[in-house]
Coordinates of C-alpha atoms in Angstrom, one line a residue:
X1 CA 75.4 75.9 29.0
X2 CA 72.2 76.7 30.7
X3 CA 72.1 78.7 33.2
X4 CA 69.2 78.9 35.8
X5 CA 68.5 82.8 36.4
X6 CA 65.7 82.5 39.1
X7 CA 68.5 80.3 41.2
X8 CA 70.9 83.5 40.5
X9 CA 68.0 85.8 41.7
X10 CA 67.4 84.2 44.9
X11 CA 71.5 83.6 46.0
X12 CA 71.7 87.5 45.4
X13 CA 68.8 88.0 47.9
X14 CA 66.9 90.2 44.9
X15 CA 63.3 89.8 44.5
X16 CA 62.0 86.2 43.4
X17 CA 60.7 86.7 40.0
X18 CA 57.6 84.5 40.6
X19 CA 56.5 87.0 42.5
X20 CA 55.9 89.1 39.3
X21 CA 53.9 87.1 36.8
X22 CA 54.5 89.4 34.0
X23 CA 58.0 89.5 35.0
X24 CA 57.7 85.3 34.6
X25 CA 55.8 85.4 31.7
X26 CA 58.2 87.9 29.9
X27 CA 60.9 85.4 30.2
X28 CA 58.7 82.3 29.8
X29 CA 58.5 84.2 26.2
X30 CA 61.9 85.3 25.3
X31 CA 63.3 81.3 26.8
X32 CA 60.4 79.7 24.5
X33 CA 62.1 78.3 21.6
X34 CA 64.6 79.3 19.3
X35 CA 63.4 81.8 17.2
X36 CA 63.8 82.6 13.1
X37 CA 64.6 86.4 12.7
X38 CA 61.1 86.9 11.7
X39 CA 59.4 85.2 14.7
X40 CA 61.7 86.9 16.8
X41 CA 60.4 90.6 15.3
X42 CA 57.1 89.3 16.1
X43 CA 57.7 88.8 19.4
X44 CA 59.0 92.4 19.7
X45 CA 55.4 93.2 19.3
X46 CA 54.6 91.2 22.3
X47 CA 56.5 92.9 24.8
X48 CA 55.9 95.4 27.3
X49 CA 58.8 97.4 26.6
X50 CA 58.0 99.8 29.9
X51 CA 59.1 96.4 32.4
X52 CA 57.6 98.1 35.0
X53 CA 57.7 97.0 38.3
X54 CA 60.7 94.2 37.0
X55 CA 63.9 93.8 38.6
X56 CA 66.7 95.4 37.7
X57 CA 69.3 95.7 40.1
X58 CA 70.3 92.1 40.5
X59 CA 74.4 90.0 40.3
X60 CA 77.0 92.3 39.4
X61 CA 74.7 94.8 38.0
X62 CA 74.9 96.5 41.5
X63 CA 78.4 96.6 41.2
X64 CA 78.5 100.5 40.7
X65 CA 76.4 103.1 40.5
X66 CA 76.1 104.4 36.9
X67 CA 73.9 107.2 35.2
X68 CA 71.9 107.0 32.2
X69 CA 72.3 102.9 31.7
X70 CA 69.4 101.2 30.4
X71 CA 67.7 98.5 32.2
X72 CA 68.9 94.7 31.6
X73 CA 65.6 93.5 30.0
X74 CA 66.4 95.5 26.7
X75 CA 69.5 93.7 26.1
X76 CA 68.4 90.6 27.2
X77 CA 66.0 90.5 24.9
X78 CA 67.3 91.1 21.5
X79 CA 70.3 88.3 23.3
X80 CA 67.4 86.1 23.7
X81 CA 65.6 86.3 20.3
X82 CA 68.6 87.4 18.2
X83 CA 71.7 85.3 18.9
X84 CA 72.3 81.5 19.7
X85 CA 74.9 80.4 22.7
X86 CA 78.5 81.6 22.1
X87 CA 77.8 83.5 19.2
X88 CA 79.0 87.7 19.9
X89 CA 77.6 90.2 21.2
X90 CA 78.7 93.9 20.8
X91 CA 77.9 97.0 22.7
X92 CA 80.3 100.0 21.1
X93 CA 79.5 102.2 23.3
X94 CA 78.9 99.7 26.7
X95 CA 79.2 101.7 29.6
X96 CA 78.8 100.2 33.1
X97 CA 78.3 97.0 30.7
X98 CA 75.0 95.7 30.7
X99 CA 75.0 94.5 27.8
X100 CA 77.9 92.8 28.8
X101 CA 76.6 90.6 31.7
X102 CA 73.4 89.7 30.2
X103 CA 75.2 88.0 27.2
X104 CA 77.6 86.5 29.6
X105 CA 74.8 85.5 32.0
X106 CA 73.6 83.6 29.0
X107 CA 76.5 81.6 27.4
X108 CA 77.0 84.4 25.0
X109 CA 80.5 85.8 23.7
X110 CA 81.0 89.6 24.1
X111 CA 83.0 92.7 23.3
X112 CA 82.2 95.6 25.2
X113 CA 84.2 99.5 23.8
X114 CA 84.0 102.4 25.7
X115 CA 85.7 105.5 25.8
X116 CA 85.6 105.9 29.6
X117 CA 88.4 104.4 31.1
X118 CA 86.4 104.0 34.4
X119 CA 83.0 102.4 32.2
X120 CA 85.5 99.5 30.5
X121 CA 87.1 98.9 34.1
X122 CA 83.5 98.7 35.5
X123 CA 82.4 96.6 32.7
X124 CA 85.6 94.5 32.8
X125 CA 84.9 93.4 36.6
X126 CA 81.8 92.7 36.1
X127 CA 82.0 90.0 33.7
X128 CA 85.0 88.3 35.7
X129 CA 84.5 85.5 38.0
X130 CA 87.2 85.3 40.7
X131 CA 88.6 81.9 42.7
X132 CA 87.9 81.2 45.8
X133 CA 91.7 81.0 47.0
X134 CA 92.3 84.3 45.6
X135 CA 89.2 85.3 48.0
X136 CA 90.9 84.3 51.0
X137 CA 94.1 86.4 50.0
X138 CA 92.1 89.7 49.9
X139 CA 90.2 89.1 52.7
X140 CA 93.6 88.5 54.8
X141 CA 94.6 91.8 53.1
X142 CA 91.7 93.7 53.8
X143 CA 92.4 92.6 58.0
X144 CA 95.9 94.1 57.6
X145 CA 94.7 97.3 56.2
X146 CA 92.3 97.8 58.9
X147 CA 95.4 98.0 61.3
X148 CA 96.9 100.8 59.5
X149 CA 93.7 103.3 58.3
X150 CA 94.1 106.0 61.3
X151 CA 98.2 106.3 61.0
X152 CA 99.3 107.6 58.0
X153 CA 98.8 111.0 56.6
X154 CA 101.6 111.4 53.8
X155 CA 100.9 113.5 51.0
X156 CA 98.0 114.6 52.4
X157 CA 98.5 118.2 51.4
X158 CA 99.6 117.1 47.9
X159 CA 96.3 115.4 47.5
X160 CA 93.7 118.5 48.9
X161 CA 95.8 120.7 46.3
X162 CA 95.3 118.2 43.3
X163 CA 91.2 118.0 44.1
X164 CA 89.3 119.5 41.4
X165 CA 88.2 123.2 42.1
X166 CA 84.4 122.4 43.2
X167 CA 82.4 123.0 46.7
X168 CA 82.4 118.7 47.1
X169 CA 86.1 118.6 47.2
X170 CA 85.5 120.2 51.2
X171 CA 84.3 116.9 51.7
X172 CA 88.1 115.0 51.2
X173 CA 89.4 116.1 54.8
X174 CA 92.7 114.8 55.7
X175 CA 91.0 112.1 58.2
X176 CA 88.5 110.6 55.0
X177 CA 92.1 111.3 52.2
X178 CA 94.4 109.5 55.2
X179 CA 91.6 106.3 54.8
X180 CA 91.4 106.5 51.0
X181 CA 95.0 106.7 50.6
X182 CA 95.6 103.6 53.1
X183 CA 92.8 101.5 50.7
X184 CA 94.9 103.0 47.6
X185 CA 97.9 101.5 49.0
X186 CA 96.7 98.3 50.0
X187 CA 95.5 97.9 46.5
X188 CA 98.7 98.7 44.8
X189 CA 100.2 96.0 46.6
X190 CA 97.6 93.4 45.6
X191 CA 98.6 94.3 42.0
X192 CA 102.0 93.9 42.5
X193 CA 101.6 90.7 44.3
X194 CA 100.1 89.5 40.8
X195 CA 96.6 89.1 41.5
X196 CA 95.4 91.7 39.0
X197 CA 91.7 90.6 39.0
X198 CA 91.5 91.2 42.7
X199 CA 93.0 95.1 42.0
X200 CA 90.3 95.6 39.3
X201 CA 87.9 94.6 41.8
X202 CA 89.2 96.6 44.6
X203 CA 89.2 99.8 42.6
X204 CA 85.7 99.8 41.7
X205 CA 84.9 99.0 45.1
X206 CA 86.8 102.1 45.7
X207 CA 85.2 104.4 43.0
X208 CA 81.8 103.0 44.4
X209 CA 82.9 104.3 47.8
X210 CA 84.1 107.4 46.4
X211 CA 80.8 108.2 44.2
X212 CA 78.3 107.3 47.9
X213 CA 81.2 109.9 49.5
X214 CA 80.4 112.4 46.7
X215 CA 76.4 111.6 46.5
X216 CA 76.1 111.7 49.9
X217 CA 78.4 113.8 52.2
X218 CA 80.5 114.1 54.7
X219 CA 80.5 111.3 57.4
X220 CA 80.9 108.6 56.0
X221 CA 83.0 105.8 57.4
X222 CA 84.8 105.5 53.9
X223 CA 86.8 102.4 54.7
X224 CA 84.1 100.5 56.3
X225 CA 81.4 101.0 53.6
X226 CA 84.8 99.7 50.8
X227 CA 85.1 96.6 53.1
X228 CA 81.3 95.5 53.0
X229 CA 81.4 96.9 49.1
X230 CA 84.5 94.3 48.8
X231 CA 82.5 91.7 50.7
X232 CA 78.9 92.2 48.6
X233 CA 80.9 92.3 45.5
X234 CA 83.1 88.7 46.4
X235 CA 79.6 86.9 47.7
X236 CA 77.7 88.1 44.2
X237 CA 80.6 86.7 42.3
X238 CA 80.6 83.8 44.3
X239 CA 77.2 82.6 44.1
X240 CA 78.0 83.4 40.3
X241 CA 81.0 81.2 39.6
X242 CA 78.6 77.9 41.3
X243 CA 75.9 78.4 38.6
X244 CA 78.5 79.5 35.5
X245 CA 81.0 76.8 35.4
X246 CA 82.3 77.4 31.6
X247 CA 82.0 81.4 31.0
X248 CA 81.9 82.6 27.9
X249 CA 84.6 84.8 26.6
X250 CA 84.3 88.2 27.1
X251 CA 86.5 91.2 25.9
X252 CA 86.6 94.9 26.9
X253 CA 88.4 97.3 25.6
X254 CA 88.8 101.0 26.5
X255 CA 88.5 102.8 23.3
X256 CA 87.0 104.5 20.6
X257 CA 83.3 103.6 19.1
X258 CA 84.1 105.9 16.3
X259 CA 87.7 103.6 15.5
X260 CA 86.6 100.2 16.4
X261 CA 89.3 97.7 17.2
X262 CA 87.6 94.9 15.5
X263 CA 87.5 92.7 12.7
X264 CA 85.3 93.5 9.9
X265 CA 82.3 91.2 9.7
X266 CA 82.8 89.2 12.7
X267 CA 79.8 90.2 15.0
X268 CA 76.5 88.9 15.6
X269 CA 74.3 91.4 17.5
X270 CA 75.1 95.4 18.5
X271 CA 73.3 96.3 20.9
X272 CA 74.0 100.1 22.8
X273 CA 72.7 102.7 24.2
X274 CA 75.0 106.0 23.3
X275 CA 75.3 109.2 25.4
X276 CA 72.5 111.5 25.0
X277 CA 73.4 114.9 23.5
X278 CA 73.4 117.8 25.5
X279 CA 72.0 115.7 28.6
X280 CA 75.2 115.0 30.7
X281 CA 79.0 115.4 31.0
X282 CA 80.4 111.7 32.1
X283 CA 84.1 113.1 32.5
X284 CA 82.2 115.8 35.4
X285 CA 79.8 113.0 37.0
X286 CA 82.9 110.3 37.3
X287 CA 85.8 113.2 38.0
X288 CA 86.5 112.4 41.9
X289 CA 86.2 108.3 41.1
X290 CA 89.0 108.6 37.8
X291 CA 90.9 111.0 40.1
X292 CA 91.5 108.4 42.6
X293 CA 91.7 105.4 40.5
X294 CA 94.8 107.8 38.4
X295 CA 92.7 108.0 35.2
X296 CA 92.7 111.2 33.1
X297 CA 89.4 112.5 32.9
X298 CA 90.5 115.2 30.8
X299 CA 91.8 113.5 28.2
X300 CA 88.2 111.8 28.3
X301 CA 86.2 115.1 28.3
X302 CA 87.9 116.3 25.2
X303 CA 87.3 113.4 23.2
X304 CA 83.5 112.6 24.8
X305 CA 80.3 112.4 22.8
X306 CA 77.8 114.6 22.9
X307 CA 79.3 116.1 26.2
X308 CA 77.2 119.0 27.8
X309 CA 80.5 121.5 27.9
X310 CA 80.9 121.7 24.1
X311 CA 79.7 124.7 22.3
X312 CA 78.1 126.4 24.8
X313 CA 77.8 129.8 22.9
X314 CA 76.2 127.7 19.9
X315 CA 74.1 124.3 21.4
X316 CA 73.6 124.0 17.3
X317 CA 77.3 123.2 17.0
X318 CA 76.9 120.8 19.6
X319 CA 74.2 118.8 17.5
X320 CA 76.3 118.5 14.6
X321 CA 79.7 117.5 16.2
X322 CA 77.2 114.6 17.9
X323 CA 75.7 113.5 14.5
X324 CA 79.2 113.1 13.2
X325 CA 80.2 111.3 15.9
X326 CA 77.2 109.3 15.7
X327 CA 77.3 108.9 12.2
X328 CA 81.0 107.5 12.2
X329 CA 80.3 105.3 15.3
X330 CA 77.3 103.7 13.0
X331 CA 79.8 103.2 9.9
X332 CA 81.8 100.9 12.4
X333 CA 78.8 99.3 13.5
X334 CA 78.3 97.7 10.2
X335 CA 81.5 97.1 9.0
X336 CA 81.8 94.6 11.9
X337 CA 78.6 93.3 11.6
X338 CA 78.2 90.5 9.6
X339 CA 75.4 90.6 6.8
X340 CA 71.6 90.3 8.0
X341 CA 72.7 90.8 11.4
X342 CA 70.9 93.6 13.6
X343 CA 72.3 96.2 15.2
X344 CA 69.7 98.0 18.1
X345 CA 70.5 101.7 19.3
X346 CA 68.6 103.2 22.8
X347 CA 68.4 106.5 22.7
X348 CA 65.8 109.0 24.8
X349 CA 65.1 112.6 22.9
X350 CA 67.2 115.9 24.1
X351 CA 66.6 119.7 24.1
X352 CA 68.6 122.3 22.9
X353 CA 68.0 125.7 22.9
X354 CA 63.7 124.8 23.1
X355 CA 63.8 122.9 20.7
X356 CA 63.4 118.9 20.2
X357 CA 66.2 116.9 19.4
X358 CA 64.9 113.4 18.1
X359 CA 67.8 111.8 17.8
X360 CA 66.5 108.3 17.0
X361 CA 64.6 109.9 13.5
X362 CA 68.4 110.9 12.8
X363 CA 70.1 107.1 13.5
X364 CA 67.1 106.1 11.5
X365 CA 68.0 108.5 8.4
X366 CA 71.7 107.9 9.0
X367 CA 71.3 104.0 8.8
X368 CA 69.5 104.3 5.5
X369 CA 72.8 105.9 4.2
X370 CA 75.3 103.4 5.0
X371 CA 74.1 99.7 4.3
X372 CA 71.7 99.3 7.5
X373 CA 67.2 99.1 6.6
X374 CA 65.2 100.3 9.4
X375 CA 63.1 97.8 11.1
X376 CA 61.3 99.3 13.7
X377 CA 61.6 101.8 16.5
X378 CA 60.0 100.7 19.6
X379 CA 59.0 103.7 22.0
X380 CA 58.9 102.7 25.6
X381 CA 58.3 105.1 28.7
X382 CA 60.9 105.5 31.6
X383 CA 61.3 105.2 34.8
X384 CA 62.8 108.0 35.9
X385 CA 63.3 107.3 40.0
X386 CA 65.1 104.0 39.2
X387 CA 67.5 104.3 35.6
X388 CA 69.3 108.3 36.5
X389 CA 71.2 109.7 38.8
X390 CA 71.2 113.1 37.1
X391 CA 69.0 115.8 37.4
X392 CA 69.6 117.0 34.2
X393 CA 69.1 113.9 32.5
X394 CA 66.0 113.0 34.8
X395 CA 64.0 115.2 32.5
X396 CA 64.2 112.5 30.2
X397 CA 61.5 110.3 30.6
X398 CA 61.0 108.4 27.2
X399 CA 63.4 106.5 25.0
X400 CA 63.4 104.8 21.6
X401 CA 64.7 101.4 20.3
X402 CA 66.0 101.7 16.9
X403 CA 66.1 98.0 15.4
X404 CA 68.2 98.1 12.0
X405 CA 69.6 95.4 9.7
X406 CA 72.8 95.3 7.7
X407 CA 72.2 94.8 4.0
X408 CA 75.1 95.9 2.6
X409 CA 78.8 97.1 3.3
X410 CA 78.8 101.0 3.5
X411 CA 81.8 100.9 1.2
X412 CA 82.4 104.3 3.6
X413 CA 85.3 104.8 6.3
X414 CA 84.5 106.6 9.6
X415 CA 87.6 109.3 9.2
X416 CA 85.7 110.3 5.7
X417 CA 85.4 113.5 6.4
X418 CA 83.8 115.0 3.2
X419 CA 81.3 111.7 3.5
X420 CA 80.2 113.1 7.4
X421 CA 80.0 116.2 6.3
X422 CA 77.8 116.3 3.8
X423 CA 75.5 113.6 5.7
X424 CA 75.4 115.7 8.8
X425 CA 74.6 118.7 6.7
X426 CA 71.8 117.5 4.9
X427 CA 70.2 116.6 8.6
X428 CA 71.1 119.7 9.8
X429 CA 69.5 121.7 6.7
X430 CA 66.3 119.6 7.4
X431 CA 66.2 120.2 10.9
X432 CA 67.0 123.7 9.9
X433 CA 63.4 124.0 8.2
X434 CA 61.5 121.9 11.2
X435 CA 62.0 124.3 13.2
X436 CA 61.4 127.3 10.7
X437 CA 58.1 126.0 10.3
X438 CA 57.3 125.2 14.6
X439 CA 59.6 127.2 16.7
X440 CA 60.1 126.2 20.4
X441 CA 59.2 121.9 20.0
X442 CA 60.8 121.2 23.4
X443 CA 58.2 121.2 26.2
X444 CA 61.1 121.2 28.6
X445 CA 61.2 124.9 30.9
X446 CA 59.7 127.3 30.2
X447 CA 58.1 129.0 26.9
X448 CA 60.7 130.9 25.5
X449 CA 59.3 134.3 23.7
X450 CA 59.3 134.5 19.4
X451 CA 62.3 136.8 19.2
X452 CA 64.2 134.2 21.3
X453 CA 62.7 131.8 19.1
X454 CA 63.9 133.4 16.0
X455 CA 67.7 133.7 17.1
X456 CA 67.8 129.8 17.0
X457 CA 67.5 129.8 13.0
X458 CA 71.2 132.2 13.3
X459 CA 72.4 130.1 15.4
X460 CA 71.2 127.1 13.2
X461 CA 72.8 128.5 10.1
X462 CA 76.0 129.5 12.0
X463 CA 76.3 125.7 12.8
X464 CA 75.4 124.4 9.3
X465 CA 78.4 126.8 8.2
X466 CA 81.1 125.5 11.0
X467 CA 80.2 122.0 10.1
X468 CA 83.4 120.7 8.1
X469 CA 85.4 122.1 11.0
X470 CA 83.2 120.9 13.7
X471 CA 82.8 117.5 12.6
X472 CA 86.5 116.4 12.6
X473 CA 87.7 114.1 15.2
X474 CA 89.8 115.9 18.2
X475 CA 93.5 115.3 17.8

């Protein structure tokens, strides 16, 4: 199946790619020919890996709002160059699930894994196309709810005392819970009536809602802004389902990246971009969205990587719980990757405490240790006004692509602990004497003085020691 993307670009009313020559001549590249692994390394060469000025908000990519994704071009192009039609594509860590839609935008199989129960929902909807009888249900739906938004105000009070304890939840009054409650309703109902698509659908139209209602204020005319959500989400998938007639498969599942449900040597490209350390806390950015939809964000922030809110007397700790968790998340990458395959990691550079974190020379060290060979790391600069919606992680403004290639099994388990440890520790001990011998590497903020400095190397060894107890997975 070949699908014709600059037909998809114009239905969803984004900008026509031969507008932007380098834009055409990008994919003119990556669409060429088939490509032998080696060719298709070359051609990494070849690219502009900045896209600048290239569209990226296009089809169900505008779905939901989302921080810290990458752009579409990176996974599309290792899809392109790497993988032949209906072969699979993994992302362990997916996200919003861009990796996702590109393979299925291109006749490729996917599996999509994320902790987040509200990333593998967004994923999921993404990635499903919807008939157009089941369309004219919801819309008939959607008319009845309008009749009922202003006249119910149950549990009202029940709902103000369950907000989270934060200045935004002043913005849930009881005319904007009444409305949100209504659309809740409505949505239950669908599910019950058995179109369970259609209730996936309508709850991220719902957490999309929610997230402009957190972004932006008070005043907004929550259920209008779900109804033309609902109605730009149906006509995206619409114009989608004329042009993709034979999906592919596609598979999400909310879990684990560090205890992979999947079989051992059964995937064809990995291609992910994992949290950042120390950058952002998903649980706090997606806490008013998971609170409506009924998730437990909790339970999510206690098991997150690399979250912002661990270790906050000791940011050292942080770094080695993360390079466990990295490091175990990599052992599953290759044992369901099949032999020669490549698995591709995004990852921007972090701060703690001053100092530079570069986490993709640690994936690059790690692979070497469990059965992947470095290929190459591609630096690219970001732009920062279009990829975050964080502050925080809007300091970030380059990132890395890691390009590694299974050789061999590791032989290793993820829940080894002894086997994380002493991995994690040797990075540590390294990273230990880096910044012994240049203090204060992060340009981020301001210049620290040397006695500051010098409390980072306690700190350091404190979390060196704590490592065989900071490493373990969460019960």
């Amino acid at each position: 199946m070949k699908i014709d993307r600059k037909m998809l670009f114009k239905n969803s009313n984004q900008l026509i790619l031969e507008s932007f020559s380098n834009e055409q001549n990008y994919l003119d590249l990556i669409n060429k020919k088939k490509y032998s692994s080696d060719e298709a390394l070359e051609i990494l060469e070849n690219i502009d890996w900045d896209f600048k000025s290239f569209s990226t908000q296009y089809l169900t990519h505008t779905f939901h709002p989302y921080p810290a994704r990458f752009i579409p071009q990176i996974p599309l192009t290792f899809i392109k160059l790497f993988t032949k039609e209906r072969e699979i594509v993994l992302d362990p860590m997916c996200g919003c699930g861009t990796t996702l839609v590109e393979a299925f935008l291109n006749d490729r199989n996917s599996i999509g894994n994320d902790l987040n129960p509200l990333a593998a929902l967004i994923a999921k909807v993404k990635t499903t196309l919807i008939k157009k009888d089941e369309f004219k249900y919801l819309n008939e739906k959607l008319i009845k709810m309008k009749k009922y938004l202003d006249l119910d105000y149950r549990n009202i009070d029940r709902t103000i005392n369950g907000l989270p304890n934060r200045k935004v939840s002043k913005i849930f009054n009881k005319t904007i819970i009444s409305k949100l409650e209504i659309i809740r309703e409505t949505l239950i109902e669908i599910k019950e009536e058995g179109y369970y698509d259609l209730f996936d659908l309508g709850r991220i139209a719902l957490s999309s809602t929610i997230w402009s209602l957190v972004e932006n204020g008070n005043g907004i005319n929550v259920d209008e802004l779900f109804v033309k959500k609902i109605k730009s989400m149906q006509q995206i998938l619409s114009q989608m389902s004329k042009v993709i007639k034979d999906p592919p498969d596609v598979k999400v599942i909310c879990g684990d990246a560090r205890n992979l449900s999947i079989e051992n040597n059964s995937i064809d490209l990995i291609i992910t971009s994992p949290p950042y350390v120390n950058a952002l806390d998903y649980y706090r950015v997606h806490m008013y969205n998971m609170l409506w939809l009924g998730m437990d964000f909790d339970l999510f922030r206690k098991h997150e990587i690399g979250g912002h809110s661990h270790f906050i007397n000791n940011r050292f700790r942080l770094l080695s719980e993360y390079l466990g968790d990295m490091l175990r998340s990599m052992i599953e990458m290759n044992r369901v990757l099949k032999r020669d395959k490549f698995c591709v990691i995004v990852v921007g550079n972090s701060s703690l405490e001053y100092e530079l974190i570069e986490s993709h020379k640690f994936f690059t060290e790690m692979a070497k240790k469990i059965g992947f060979i470095p290929i190459k790391t591609i630096f690219r600069n970001i732009d920062k006004t279009r990829k975050y919606t964080s502050a925080d992680i809007g300091k970030i403004d380059e990132e890395y692509i890691v390009v590694m290639q299974k050789k061999e099994e590791t032989h290793i388990f993820a829940n080894d602990d002894n086997f994380v440890s002493q991995i994690v520790k040797e990075l540590m001990l390294h990273f230990k004497e880096q910044i012994k011998n240049n203090p204060g590497t992060s340009t981020r903020g301001k210049k620290p003085s040397n006695e500051r400095l010098l409390k980072n190397i306690d700190k350091i060894s404190e979390a060196i020691e704590k490592i065989p107890e900071d490493i373990r997975i969460k019960e």
